[in-house]
Short mmCIF file of C-alpha atoms and ligand atoms in Angstrom, two decimals:
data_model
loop_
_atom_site.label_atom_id
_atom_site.label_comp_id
_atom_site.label_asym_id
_atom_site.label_seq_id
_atom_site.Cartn_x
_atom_site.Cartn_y
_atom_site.Cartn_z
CA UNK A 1245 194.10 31.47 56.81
CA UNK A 1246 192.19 34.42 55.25
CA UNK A 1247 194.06 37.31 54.55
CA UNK A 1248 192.95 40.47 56.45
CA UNK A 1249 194.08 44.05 54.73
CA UNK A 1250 194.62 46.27 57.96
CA UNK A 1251 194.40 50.11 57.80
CA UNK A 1252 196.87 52.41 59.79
CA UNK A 1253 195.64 56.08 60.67
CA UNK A 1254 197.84 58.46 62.38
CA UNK A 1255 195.43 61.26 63.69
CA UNK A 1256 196.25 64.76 65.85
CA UNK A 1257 199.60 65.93 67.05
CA UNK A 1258 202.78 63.57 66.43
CA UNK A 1259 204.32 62.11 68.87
CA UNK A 1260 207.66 59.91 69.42
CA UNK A 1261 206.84 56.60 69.48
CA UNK A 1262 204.22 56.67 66.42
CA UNK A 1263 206.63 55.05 63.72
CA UNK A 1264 207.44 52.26 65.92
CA UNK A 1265 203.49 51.99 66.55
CA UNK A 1266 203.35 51.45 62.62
CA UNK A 1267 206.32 49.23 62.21
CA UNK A 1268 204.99 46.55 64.93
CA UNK A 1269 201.68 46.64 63.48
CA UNK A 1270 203.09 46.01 60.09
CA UNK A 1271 205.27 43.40 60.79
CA UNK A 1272 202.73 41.55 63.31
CA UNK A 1273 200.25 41.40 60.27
CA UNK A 1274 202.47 40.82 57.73
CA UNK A 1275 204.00 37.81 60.21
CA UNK A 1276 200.30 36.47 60.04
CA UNK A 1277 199.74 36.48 55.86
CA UNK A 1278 197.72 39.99 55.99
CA UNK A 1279 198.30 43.28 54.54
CA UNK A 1280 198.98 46.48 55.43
CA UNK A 1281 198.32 49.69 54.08
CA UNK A 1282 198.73 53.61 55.68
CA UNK A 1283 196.10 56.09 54.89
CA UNK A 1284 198.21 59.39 54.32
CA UNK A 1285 197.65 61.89 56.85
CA UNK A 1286 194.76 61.24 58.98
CA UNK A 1287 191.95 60.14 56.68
CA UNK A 1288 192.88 62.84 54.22
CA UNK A 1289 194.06 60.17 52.21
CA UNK A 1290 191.08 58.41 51.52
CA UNK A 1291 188.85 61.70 51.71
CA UNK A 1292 191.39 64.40 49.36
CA UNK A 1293 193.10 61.52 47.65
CA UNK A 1294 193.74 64.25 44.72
CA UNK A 1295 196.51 65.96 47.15
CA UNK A 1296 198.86 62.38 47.24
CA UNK A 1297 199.78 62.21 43.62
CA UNK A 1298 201.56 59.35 45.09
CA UNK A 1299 198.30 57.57 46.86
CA UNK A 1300 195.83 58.41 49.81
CA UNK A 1301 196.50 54.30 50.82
CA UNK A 1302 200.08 53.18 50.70
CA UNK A 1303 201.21 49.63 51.03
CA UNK A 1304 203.53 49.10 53.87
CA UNK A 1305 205.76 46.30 53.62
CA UNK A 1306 208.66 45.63 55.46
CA UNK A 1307 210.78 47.36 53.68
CA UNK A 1308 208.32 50.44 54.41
CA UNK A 1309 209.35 50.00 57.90
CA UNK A 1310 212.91 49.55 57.91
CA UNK A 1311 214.78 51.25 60.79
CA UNK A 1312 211.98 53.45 62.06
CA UNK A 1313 211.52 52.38 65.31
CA UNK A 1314 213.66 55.19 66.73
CA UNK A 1315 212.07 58.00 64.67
CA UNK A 1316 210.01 60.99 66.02
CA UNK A 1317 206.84 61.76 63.62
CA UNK A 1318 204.87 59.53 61.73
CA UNK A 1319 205.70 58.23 58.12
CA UNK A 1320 202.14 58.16 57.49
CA UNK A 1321 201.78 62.49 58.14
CA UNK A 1322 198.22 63.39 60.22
CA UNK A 1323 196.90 66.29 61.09
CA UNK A 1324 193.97 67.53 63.69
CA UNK A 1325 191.33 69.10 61.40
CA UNK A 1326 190.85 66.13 59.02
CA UNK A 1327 187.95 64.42 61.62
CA UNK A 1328 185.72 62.90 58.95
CA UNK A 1329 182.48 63.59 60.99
CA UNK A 1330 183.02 67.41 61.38
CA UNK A 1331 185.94 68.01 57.94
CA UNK A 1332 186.45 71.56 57.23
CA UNK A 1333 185.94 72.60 53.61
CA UNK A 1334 185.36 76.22 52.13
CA UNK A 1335 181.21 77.37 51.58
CA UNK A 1336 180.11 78.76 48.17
CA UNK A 1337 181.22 82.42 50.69
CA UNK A 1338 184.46 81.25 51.16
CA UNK A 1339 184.27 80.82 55.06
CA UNK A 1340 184.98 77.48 56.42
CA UNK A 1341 182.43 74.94 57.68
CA UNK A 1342 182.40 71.26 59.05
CA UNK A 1343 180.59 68.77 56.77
CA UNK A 1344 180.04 64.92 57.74
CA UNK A 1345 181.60 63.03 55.72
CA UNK A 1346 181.85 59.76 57.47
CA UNK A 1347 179.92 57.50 55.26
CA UNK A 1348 181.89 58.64 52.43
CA UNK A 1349 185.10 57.18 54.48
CA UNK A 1350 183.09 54.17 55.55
CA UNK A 1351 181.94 53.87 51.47
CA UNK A 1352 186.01 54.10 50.62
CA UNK A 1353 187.25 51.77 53.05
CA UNK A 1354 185.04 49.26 51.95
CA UNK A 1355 185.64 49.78 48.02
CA UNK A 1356 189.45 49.14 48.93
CA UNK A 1357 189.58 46.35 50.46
CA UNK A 1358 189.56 47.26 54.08
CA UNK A 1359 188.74 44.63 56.33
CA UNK A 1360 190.03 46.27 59.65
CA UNK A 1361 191.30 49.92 60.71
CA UNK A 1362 193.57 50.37 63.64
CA UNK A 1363 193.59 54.07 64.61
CA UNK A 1364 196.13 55.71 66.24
CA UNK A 1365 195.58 58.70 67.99
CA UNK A 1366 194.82 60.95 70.82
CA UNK A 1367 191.07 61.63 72.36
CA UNK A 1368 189.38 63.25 69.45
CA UNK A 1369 190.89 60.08 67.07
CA UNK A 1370 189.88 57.70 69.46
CA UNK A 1371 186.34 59.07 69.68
CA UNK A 1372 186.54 58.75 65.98
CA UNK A 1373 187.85 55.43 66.32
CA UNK A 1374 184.57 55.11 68.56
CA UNK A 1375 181.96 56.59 65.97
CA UNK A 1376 183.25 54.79 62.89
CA UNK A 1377 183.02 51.46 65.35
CA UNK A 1378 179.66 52.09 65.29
CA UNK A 1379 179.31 52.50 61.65
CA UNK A 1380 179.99 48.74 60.80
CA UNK A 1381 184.18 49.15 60.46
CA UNK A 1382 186.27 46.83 62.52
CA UNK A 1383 188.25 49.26 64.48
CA UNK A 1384 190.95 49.27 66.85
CA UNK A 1385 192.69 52.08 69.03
CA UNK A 1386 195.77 52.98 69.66
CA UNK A 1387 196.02 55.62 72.43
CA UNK A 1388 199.02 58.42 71.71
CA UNK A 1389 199.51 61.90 73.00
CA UNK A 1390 202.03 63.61 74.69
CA UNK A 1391 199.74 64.98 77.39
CA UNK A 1392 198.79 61.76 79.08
CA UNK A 1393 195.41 62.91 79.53
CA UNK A 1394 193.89 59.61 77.82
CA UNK A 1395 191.42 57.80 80.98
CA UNK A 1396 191.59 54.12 81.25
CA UNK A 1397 195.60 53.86 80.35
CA UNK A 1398 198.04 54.28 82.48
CA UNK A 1399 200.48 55.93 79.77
CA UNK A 1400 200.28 56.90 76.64
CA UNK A 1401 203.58 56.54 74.62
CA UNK A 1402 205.19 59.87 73.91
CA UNK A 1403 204.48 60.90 77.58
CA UNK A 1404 208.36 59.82 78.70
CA UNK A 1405 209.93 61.66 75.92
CA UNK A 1406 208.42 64.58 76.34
CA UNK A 1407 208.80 64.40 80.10
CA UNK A 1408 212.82 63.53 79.83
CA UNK A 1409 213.54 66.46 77.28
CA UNK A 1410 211.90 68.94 79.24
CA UNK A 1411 213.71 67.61 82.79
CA UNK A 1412 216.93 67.76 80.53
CA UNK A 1413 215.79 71.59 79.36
CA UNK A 1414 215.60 72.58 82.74
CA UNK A 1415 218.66 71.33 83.75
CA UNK A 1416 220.49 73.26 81.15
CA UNK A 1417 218.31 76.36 82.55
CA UNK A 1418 219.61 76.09 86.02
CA UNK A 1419 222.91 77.18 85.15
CA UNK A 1420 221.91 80.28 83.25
CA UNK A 1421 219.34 81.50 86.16
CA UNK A 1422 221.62 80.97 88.69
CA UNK A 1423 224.25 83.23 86.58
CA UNK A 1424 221.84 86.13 86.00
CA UNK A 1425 219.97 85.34 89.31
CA UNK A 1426 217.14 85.11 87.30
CA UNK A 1427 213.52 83.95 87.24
CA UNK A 1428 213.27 81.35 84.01
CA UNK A 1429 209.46 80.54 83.35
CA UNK A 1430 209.09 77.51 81.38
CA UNK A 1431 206.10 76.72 79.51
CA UNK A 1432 204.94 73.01 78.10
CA UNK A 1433 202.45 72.25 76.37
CA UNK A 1434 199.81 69.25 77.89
CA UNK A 1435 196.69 71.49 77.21
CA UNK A 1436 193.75 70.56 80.19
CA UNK A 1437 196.29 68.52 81.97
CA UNK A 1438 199.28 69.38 84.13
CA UNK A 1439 201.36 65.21 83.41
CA UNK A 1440 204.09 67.13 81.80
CA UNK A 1441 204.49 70.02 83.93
CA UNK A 1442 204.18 68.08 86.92
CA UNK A 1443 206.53 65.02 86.37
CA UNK A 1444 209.77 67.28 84.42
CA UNK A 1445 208.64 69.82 87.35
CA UNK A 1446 209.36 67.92 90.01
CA UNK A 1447 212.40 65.28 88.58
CA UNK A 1448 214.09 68.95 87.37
CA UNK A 1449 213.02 70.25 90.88
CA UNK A 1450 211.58 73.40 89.74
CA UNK A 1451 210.28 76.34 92.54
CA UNK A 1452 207.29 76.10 91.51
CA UNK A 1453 204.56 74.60 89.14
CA UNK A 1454 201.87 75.56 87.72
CA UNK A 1455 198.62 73.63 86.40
CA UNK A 1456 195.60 73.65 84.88
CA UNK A 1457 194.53 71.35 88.14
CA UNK A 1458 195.43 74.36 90.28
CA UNK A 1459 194.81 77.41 89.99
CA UNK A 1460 197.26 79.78 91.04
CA UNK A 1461 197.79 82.92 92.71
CA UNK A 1462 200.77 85.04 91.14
CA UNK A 1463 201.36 86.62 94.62
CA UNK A 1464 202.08 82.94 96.15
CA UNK A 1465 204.40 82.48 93.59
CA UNK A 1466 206.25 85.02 93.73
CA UNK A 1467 206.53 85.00 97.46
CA UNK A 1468 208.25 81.47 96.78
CA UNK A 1469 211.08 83.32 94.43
CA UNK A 1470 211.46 86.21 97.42
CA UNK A 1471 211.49 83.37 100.19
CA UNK A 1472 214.44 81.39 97.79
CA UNK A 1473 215.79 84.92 97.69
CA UNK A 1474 216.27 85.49 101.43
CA UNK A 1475 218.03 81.95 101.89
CA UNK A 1476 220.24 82.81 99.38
CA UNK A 1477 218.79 81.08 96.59
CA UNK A 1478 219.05 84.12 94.26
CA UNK A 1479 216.83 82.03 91.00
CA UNK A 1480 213.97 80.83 90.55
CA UNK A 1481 212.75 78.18 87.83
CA UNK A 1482 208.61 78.01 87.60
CA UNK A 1483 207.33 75.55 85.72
CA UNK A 1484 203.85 76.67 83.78
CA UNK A 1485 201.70 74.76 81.97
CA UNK A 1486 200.02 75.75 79.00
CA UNK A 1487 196.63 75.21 80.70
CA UNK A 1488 197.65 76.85 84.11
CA UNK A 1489 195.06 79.42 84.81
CA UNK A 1490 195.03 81.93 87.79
CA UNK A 1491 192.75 81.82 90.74
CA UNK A 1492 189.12 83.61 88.98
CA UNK A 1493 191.29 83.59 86.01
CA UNK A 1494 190.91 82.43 82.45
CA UNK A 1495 192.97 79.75 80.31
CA UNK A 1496 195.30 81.51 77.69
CA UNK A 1497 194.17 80.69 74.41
CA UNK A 1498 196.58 81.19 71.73
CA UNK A 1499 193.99 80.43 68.52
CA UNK A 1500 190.47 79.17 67.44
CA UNK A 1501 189.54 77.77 63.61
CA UNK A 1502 187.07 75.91 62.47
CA UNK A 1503 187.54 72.11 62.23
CA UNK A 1504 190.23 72.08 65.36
CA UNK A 1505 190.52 72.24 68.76
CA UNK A 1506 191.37 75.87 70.29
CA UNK A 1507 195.18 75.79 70.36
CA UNK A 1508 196.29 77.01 74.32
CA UNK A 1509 199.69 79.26 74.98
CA UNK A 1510 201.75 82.28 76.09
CA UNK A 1511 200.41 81.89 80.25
CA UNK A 1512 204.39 82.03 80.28
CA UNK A 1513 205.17 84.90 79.01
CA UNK A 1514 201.71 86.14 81.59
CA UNK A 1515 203.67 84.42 84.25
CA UNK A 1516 206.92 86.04 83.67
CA UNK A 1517 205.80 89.48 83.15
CA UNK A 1518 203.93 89.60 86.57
CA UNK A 1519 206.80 87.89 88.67
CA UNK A 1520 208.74 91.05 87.27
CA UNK A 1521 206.63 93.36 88.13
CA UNK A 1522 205.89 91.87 91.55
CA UNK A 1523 209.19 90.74 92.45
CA UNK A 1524 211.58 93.27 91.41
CA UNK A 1525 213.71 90.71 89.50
CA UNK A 1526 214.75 90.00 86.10
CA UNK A 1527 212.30 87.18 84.40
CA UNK A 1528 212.92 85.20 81.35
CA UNK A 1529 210.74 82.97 79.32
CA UNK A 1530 211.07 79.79 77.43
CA UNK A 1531 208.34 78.04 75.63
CA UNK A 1532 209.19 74.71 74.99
CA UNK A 1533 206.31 74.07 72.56
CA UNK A 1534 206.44 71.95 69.51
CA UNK A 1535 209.97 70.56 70.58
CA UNK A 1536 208.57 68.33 73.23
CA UNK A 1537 206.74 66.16 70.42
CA UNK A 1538 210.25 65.88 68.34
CA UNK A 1539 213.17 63.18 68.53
CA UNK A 1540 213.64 59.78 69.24
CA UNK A 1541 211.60 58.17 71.57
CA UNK A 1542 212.79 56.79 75.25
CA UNK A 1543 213.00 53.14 75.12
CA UNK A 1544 210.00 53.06 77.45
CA UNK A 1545 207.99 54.76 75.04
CA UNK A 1546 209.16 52.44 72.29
CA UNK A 1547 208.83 49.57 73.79
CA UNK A 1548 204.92 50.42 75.25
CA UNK A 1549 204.59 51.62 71.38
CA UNK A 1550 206.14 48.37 70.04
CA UNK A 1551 203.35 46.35 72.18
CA UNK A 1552 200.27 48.41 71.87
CA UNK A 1553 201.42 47.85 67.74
CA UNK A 1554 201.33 44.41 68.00
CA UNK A 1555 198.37 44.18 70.33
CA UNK A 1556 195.95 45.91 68.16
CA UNK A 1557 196.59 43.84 65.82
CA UNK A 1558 196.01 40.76 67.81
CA UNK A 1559 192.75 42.15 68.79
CA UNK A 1560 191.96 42.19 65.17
CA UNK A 1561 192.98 38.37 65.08
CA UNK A 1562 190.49 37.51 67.74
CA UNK A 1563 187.74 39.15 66.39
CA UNK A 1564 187.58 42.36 68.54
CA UNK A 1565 186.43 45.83 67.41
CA UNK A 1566 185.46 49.29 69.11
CA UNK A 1567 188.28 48.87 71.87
CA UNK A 1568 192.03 50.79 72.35
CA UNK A 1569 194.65 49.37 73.59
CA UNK A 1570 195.61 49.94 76.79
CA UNK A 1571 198.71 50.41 79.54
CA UNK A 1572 197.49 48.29 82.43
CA UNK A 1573 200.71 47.15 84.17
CA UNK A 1574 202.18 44.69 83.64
CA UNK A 1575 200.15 43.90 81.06
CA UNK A 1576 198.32 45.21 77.88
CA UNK A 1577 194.34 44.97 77.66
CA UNK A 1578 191.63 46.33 76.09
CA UNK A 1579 188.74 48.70 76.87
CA UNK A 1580 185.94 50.04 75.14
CA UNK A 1581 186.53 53.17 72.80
CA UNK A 1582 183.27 54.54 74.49
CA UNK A 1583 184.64 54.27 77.98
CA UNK A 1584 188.30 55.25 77.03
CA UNK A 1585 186.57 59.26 75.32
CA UNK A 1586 184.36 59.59 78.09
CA UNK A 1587 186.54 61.86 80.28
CA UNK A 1588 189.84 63.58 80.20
CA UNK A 1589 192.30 61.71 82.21
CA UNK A 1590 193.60 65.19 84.59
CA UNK A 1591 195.81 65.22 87.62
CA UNK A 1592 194.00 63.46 90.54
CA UNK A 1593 195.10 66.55 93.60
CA UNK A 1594 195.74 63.98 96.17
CA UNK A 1595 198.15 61.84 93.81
CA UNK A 1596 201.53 61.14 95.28
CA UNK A 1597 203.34 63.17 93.26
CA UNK A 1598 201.48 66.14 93.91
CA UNK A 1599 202.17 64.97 97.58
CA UNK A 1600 205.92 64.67 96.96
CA UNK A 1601 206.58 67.63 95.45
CA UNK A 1602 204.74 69.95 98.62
CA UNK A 1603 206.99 67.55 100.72
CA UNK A 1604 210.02 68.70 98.70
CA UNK A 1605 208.88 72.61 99.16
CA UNK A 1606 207.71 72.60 95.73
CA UNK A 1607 204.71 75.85 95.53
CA UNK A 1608 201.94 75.10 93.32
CA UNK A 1609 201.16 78.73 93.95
CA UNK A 1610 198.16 77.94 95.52
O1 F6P B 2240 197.85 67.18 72.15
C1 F6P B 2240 199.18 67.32 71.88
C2 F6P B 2240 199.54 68.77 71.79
O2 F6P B 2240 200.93 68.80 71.58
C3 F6P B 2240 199.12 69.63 72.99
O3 F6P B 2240 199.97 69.47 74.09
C4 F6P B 2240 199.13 70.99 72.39
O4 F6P B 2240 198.26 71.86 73.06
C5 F6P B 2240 198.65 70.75 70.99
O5 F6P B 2240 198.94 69.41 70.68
C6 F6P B 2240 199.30 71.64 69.97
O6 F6P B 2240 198.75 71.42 68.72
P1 F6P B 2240 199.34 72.07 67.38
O7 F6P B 2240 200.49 71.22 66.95
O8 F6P B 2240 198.22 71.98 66.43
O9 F6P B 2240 199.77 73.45 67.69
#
């Protein structure tokens, strides 16, 4: 058997379930006679190896991968402004810019060794994934973000964690807004896709939620706290997304810099502000943010992470390249990387859980 050295990337936003990714990847390649070998945060590794006085490309053994399976973040780092086709580095005026420097990665890879890459990742890693594929590399994709809002898999692992801890967050709010008689807005992150908003919304049975997939209209929301109001019901939890928008309205954007996506946030504290005003009642806000991508995964997200690991890697066994990984139930498959970037995976408005939750008297302030 020829021995294959595999390359793991971790791209874009953690999320729980990424370690275990790594571990079953490892020890499905070491189980076959290959190597393994992380690049350190993103590609940064290969492309800044100066910044890892300890090495850009570290062997993983399995010692490496010892007990990880339950760990949030990634042992490998990442980051979202290291895309190799568009990398951010200062001009002779000190302003940022994006330089290509793809072949440069392609170039490394090949001078170390690299006979495959499996990239793990959300959209913008998988279309890098896509346009190294096309380059010459043997690649393979692993699909990961919180958001869900990756087409042509059903789930993406660290969906259910972030889902759970935010149902369990608004648990633990129910009490307090029901002391104060209270409205608590809760903001998640998801950006262009309401998944997270929508499932913890309606398990947690929230008032109301807000999307990005709906625009809403503040007065229809706040008519749902008065109407809970004059049954008695004096609290109100609304659920907001960071990409809810109003009706005619714009997104909230929180931040733009070169090399990134624009970051999305504070439509909660929007939210919460008018329902005062409008309603007469006292509004608090929580932002959930960053902790949604922390902790230990569910077991359903390590165990989908645990077989999308080993399935990319038996992909790489039979030859494949330019495909992720994907959640087809009850099995795994693969798809093309081009299909899997071509569109943003949102909440279809007819889908039965949008269904459910107007059955359940859930406003979507629409
Ligand atoms: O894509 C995952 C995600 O957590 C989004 O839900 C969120 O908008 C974004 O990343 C936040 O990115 P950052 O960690 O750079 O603020």
């Amino acid at each position: 058997m020829t021995t294959k050295r595999i390359a793991i990337t971790t791209g874009g936003g953690d999320a729980p379930g990424l370690n275990a990714v790594i571990r079953s990847i490892v020890l499905t390649s070491l189980n076959r006679g290959w190597e393994c070998y992380g690049i350190r945060e993103g590609y940064n590794g290969l492309l800044t190896p100066e910044r890892f006085p300890e090495g850009g490309l570290i062997p993983l053994d399995r010692n490496s991968v010892r007990g990880i399976t339950h760990l949030g973040g990634t042992i490998l780092g990442t980051t979202n402004r290291g895309n190799p086709f568009s990398y951010p580095v200062p001009g002779e005026d000190g302003q940022m810019r994006e330089v290509d420097r793809s072949d440069e990665l392609v170039a490394t890879l090949k001078e170390q060794g690299v006979d495959a890459l499996i990239a793990i990742g959300g959209d913008g890693s998988m279309e890098i994934a896509h346009a190294l594929s096309l380059k010459g590399v043997q690649v393979v994709g692993v699909p990961k973000t919180i958001d869900n809002d990756l087409d042509k898999t059903v789930i993406t692992f660290g969906f259910d964690t972030a889902v759970s801890f935010t149902t369990e967050c608004i648990d633990r709010l129910h009490s307090t807004a029901e002391a104060h008689r209270r409205i608590m807005v809760v903001e998640v992150m998801g950006r262009y896709a309401g998944w997270i908003a929508l499932n913890a919304g309606v398990a947690a049975t929230a008032d109301a939620i807000l999307i990005p997939e709906i625009p809403y209209d503040i007065n229809k929301v706040a008519e749902k706290v008065m109407s809970r109001v004059r049954s008695g019901r004096d609290f109100s939890i609304i659920m907001v997304a960071e990409g809810a928008r109003p009706e005619g309205g714009q997104l909230t954007v929180a931040g733009k810099e070169v090399g990134r996506a624009e970051r999305l946030g504070g439509v909660g504290q929007k939210v919460c502000s008018a329902l005062e005003e409008i309603t007469g009642k006292e509004a608090r806000v929580v932002v959930l943010g960053h902790l949604l991508r922390g902790g230990t995964p569910t077991s359903f997200d390590r165990l989908i992470s645990l077989r999308f690991g080993a399935a990319a890697v038996r992909a790489i066994d039979e030859g494949q390249s330019g495909v992720m990984v994907a959640l087809d139930p009850p099995t795994v498959r693969y798809v093309p990387l081009e299909q899997a970037t071509r569109r943003m995976k949102v909440v279809p408005l007819d889908c039965d859980t949008i269904l459910t939750a107007r059955d359940l008297g859930i406003s979507f302030g629409d």
